[in-house]
Coordinates of N, CA and C in Angstrom, one line a residue:
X1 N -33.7 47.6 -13.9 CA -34.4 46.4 -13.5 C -33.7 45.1 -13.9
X2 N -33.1 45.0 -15.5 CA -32.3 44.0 -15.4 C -31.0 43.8 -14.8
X3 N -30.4 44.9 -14.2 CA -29.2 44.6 -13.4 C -29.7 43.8 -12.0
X4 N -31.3 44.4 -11.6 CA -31.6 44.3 -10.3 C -31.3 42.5 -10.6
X5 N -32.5 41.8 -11.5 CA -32.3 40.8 -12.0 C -31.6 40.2 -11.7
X6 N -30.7 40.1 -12.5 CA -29.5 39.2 -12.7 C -28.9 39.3 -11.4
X7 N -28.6 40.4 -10.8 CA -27.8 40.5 -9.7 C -28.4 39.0 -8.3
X8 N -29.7 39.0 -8.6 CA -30.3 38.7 -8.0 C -30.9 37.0 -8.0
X9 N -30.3 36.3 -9.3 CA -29.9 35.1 -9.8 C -28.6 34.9 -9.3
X10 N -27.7 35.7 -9.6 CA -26.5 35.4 -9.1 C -26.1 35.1 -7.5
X11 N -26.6 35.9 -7.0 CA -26.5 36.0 -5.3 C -27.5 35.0 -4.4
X12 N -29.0 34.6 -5.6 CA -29.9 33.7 -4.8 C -30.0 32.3 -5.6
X13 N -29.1 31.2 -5.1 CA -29.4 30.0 -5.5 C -31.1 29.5 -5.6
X14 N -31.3 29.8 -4.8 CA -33.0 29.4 -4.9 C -33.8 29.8 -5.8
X15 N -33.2 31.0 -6.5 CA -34.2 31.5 -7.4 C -34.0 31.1 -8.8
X16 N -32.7 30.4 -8.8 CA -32.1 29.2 -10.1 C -32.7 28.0 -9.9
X17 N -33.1 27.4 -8.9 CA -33.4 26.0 -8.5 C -34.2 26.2 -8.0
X18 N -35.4 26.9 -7.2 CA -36.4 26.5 -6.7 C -36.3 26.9 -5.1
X19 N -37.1 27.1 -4.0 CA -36.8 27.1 -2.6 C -36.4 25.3 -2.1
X20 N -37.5 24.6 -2.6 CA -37.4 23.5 -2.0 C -36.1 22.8 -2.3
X21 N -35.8 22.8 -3.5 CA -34.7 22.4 -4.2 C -33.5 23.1 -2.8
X22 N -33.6 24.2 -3.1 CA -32.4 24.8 -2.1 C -32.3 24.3 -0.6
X23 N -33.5 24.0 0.1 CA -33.4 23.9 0.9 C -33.3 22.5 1.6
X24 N -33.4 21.4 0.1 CA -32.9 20.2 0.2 C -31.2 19.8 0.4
X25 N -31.1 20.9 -0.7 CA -29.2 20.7 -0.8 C -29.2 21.5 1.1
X26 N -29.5 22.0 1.1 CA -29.1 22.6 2.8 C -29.2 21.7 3.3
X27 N -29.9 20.6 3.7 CA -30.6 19.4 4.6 C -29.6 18.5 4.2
X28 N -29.1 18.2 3.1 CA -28.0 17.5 2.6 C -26.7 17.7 3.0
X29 N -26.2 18.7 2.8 CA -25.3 19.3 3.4 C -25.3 19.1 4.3
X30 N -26.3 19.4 5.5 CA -26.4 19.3 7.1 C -25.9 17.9 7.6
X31 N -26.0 16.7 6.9 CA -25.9 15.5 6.9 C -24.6 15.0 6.6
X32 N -23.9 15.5 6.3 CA -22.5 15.0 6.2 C -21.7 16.9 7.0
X33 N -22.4 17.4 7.8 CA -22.0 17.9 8.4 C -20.9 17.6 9.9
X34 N -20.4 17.8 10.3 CA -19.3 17.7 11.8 C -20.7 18.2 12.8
X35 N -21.0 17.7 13.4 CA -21.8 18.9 14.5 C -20.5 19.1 15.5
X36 N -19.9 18.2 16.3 CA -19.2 18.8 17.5 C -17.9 19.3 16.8
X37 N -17.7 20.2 16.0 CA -16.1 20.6 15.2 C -14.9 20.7 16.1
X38 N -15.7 21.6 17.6 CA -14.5 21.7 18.5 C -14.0 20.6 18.7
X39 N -14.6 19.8 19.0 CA -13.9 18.1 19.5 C -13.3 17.2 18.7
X40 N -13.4 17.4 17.2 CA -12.9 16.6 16.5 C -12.3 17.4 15.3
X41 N -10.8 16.5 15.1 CA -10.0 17.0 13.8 C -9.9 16.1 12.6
X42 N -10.0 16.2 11.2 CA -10.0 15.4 10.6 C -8.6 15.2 10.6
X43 N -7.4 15.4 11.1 CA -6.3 15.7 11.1 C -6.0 15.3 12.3
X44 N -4.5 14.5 12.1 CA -4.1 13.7 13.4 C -3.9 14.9 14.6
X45 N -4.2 14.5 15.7 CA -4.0 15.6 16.8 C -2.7 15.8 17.5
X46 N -2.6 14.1 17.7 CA -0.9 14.0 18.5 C -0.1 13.3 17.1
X47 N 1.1 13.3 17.2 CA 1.5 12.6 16.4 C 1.5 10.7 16.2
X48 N 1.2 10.2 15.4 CA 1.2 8.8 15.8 C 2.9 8.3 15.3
X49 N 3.0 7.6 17.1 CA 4.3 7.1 16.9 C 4.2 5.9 17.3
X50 N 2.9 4.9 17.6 CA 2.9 3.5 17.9 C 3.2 2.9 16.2
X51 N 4.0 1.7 16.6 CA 4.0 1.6 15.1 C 2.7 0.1 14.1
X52 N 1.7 0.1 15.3 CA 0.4 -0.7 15.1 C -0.4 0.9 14.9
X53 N -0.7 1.8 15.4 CA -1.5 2.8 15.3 C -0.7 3.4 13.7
X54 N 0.4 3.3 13.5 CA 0.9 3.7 11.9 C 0.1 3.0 10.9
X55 N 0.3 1.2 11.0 CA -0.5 0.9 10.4 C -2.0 0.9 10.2
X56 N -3.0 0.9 11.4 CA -3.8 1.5 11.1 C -4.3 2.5 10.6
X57 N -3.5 3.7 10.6 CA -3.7 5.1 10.0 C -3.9 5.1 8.6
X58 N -3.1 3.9 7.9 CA -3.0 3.8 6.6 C -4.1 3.1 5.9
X59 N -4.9 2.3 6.8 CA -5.9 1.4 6.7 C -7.4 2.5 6.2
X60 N -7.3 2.9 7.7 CA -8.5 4.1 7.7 C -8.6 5.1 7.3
X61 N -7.1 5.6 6.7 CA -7.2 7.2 6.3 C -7.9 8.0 5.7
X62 N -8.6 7.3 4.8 CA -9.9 7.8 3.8 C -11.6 7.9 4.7
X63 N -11.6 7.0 6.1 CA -12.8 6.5 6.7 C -12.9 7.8 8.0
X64 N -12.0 8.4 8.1 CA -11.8 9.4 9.5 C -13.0 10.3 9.5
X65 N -13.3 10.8 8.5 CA -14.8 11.9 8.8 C -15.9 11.0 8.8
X66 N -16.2 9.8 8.2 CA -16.5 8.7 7.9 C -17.6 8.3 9.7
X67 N -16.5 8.0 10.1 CA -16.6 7.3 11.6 C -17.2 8.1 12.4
X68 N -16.5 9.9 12.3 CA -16.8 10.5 13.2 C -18.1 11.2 13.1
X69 N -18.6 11.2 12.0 CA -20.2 11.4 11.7 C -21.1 10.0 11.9
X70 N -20.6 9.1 12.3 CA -21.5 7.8 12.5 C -21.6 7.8 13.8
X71 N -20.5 8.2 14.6 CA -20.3 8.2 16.0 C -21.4 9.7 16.5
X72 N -20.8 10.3 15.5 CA -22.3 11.8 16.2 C -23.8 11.4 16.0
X73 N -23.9 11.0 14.7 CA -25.0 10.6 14.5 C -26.0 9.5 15.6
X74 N -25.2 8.5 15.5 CA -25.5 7.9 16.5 C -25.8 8.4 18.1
X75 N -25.0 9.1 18.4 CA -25.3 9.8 19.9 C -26.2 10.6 20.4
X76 N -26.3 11.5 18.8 CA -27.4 12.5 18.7 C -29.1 12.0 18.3
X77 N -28.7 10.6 17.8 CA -30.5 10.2 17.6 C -30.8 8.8 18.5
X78 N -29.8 8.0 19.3 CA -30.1 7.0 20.2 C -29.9 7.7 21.4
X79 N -30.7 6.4 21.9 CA -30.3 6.6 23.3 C -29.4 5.7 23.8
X80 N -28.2 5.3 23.3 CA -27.6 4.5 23.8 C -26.5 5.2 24.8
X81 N -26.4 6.3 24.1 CA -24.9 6.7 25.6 C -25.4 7.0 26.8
X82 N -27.0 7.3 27.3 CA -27.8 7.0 28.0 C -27.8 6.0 29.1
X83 N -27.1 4.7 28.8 CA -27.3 3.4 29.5 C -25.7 3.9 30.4
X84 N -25.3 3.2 31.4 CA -24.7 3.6 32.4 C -23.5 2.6 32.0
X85 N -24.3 1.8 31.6 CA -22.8 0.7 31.0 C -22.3 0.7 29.6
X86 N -22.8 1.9 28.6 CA -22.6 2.1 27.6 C -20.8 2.2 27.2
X87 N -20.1 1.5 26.8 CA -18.8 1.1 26.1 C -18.3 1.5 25.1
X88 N -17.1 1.8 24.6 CA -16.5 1.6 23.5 C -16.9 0.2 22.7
X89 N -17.0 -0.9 23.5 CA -16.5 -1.8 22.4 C -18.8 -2.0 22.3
X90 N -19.7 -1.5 22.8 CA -20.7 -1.2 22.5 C -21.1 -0.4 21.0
X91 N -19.9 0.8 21.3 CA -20.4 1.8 20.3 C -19.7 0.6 18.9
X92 N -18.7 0.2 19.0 CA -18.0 -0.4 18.3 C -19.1 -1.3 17.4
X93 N -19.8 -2.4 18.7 CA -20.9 -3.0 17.6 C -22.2 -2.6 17.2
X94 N -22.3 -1.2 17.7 CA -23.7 -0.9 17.3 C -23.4 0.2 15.4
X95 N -21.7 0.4 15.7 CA -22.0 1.2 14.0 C -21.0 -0.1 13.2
X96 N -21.0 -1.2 13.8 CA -20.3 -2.5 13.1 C -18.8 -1.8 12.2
X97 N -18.0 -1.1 13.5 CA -16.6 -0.6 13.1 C -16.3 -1.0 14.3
X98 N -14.8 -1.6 13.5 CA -13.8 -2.3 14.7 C -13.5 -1.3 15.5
X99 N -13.8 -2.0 16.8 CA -13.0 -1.3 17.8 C -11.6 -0.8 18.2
X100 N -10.5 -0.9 17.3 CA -9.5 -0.8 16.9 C -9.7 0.7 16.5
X101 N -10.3 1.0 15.0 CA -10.8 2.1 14.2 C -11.3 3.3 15.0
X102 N -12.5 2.8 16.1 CA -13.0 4.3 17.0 C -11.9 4.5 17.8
X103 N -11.1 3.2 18.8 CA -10.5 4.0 19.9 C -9.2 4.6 19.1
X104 N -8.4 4.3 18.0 CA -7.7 5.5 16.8 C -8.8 6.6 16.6
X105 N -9.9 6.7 16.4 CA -10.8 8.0 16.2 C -10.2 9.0 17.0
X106 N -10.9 8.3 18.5 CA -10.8 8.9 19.8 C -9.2 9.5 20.2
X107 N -8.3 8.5 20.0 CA -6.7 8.6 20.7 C -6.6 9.9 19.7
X108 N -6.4 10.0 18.4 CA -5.8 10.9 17.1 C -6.5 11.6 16.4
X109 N -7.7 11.7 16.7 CA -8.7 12.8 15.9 C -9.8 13.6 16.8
X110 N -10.1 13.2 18.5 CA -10.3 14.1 19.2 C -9.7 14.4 20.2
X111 N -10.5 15.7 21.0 CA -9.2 16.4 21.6 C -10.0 16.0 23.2
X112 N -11.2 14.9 23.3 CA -11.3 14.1 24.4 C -11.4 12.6 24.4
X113 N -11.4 12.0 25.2 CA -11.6 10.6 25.7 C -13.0 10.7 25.0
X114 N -13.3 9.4 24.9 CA -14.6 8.3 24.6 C -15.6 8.7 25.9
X115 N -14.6 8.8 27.5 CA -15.9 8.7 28.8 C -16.4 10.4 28.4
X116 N -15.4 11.1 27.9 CA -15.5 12.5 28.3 C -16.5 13.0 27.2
X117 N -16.5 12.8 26.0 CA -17.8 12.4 25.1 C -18.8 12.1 25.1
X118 N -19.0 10.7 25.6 CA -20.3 10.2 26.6 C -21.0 11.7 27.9
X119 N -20.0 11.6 29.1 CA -20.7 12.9 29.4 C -21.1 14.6 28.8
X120 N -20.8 14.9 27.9 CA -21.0 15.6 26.7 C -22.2 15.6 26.1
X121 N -22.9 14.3 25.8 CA -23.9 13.8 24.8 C -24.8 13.6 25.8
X122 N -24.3 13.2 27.4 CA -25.2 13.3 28.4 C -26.0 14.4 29.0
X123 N -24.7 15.6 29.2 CA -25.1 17.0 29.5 C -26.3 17.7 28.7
X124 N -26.0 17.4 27.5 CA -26.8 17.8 26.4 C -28.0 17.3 26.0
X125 N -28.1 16.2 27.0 CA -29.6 15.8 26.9 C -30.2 16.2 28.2
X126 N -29.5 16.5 28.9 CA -29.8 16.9 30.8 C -30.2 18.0 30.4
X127 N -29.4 19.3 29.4 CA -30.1 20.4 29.7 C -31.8 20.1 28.6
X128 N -31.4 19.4 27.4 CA -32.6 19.4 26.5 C -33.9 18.9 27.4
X129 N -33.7 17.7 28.3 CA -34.9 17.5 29.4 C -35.4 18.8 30.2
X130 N -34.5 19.4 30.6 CA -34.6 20.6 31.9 C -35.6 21.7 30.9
X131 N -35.0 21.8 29.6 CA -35.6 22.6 29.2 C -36.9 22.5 28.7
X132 N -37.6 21.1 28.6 CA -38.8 20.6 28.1 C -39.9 20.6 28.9
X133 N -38.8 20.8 30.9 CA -40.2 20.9 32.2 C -39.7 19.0 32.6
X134 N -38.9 18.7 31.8 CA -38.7 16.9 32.9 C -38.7 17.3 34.6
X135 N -38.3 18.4 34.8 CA -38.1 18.5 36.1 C -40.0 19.1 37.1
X136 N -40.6 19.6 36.3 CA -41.4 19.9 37.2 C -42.2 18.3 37.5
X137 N -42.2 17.3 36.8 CA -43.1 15.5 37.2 C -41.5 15.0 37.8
X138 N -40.3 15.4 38.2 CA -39.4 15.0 38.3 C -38.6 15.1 39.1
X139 N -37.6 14.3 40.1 CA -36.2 14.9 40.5 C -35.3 14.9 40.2
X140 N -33.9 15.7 40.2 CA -32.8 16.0 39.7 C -32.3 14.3 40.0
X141 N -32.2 13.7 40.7 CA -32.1 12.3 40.5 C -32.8 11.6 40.0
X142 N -33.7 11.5 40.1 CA -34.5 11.1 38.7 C -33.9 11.7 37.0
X143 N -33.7 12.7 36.8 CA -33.0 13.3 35.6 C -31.5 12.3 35.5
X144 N -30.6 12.5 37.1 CA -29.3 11.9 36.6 C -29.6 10.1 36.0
X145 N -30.5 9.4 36.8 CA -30.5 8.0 36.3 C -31.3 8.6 34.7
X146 N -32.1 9.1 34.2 CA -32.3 9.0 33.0 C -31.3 9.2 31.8
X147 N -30.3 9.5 32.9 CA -29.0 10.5 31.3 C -28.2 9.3 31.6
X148 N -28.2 8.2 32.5 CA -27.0 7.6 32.3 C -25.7 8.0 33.2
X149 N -26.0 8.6 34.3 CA -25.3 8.4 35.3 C -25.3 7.9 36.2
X150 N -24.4 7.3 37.1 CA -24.3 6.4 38.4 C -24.7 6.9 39.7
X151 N -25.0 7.9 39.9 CA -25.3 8.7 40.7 C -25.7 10.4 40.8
X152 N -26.3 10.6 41.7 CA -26.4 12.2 41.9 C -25.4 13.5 41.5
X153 N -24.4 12.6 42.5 CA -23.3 13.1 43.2 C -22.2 13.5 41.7
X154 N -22.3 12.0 40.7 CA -21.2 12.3 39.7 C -22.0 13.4 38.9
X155 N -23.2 12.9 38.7 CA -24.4 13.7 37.7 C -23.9 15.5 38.1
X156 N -23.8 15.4 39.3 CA -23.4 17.0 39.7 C -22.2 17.6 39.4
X157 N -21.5 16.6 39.7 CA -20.0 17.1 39.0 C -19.5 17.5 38.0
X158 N -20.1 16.4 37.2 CA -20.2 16.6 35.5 C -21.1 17.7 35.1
X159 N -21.8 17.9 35.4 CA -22.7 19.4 35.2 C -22.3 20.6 35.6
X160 N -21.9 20.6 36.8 CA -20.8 22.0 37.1 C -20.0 22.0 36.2
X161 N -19.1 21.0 36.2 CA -17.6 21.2 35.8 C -18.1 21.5 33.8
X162 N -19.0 21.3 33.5 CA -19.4 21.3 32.2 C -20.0 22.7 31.7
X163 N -21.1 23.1 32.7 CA -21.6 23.9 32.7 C -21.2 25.4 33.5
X164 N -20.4 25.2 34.8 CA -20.1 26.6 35.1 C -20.7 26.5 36.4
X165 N -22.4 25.9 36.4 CA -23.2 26.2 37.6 C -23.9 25.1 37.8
X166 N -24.4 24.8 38.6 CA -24.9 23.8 39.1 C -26.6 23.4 38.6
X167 N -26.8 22.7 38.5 CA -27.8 22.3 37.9 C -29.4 22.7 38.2
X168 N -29.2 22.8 39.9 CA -30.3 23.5 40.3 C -30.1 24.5 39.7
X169 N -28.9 25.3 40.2 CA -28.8 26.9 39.4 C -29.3 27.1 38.2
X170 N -29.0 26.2 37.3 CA -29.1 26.3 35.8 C -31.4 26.1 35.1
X171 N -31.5 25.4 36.3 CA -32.9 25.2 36.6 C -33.7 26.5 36.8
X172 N -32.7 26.6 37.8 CA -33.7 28.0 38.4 C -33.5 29.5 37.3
X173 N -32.4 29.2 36.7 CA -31.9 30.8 35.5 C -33.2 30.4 34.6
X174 N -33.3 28.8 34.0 CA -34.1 28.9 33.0 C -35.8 29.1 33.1
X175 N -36.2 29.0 34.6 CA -37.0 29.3 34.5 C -37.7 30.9 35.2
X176 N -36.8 31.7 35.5 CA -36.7 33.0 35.7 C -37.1 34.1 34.0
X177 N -36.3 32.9 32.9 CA -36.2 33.3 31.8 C -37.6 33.1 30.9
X178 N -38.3 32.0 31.4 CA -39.4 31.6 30.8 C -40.3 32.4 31.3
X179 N -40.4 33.0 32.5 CA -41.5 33.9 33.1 C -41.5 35.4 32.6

C-alpha cells in the first residue's frame, strides 16, 4: 500500500497541491500558450538579410513569443479581424506595438501573410457560427458579411480553399452529424 502511495504522489501533481491548485497551473500555462504552433516559429523562418530588419531583430529579439501571443489573443477574443477593413497598422494600434515589430513578426516568424491569417481567424469563426445554427435565422451571405468578408463569392473561396468543401457542403455534413 505504501508503494501504491508514493507511486501515486509522484506521478499525480494534484495530489501534492490540491486539484484546484493543479488545475490553475494548467489555466496558467494555457495562457502563455502558442495556440496556432503550425503558423508560427519562435525562430527566424527565412533568413534576415535586409539590413533595417537586422537591426530590428536585435531590438525585439526577447519580445517574438511576446507579440505573437498578443496577436493570438487578440484575434481569438475580439472581434476585430471581423471588420472588412481590418489592417496591420490597425492590429498595430490596438496591441500599441509598432508596426515595424508585427510586419517583422509576420515577414520572419510566420509561415503566412497578415491577409492570410485574418482569413484563418475568419474561417474559424464561420465554422464556430455554422456550428452554433447561425445559419438556420441566416444566409450564407449573411454569415460572409458577419466574418468580415467583401463578398459571397471571396467568402467561398476562402472556405473551399481552407476547408476542402464548400461551405454549403460543410453545412449540410454537420448537420447529417447532429441528427
Amino acid at each position: 500500500m505504501w508503494t501504491f502511495l508514493y507511486l501515486k504522489v509522484i506521478y499525480s501533481p494534484e495530489f501534492l497541491y490540491g486539484y484546484d491548485m493543479f488545475q490553475n497551473k494548467i489555466k496558467e500555462y494555457n495562457k502563455h500558450k502558442i495556440i496556432f504552433d503550425n503558423i508560427w516559429s519562435t525562430k527566424t523562418i527565412i533568413p534576415v538579410t535586409n539590413l533595417q530588419d537586422k537591426r530590428l531583430k536585435e531590438i525585439i529579439e526577447g519580445e517574438i513569443d511576446n507579440y505573437i501571443l498578443c496577436i493570438e489573443k487578440l484575434a481569438l477574443n475580439k472581434d476585430l479581424y471581423f471588420s472588412e477593413s481590418f489592417k496591420i497598422q490597425d492590429l498595430s494600434f490596438k496591441l500599441d506595438i509598432p508596426k515595424s515589430h508585427i510586419t517583422y513578426v509576420f515577414k520572419y516568424h510566420s509561415k503566412i501573410s497578415f491577409n492570410d491569417f485574418k482569413k484563418i481567424i475568419r474561417i474559424k469563426k464561420v465554422i464556430h457560427l455554422i456550428d452554433d445554427g447561425y445559419l438556420k435565422n441566416n444566409t450564407f451571405d449573411a454569415l460572409a458579411n458577419e466574418t468580415g468578408f467583401a463578398s459571397y463569392s471571396a467568402f467561398f473561396k476562402t472556405f473551399k480553399n481552407s476547408m476542402g468543401i464548400s461551405p454549403k457542403e460543410y453545412y449540410v455534413i454537420r448537420q447529417q452529424k447532429l441528427q
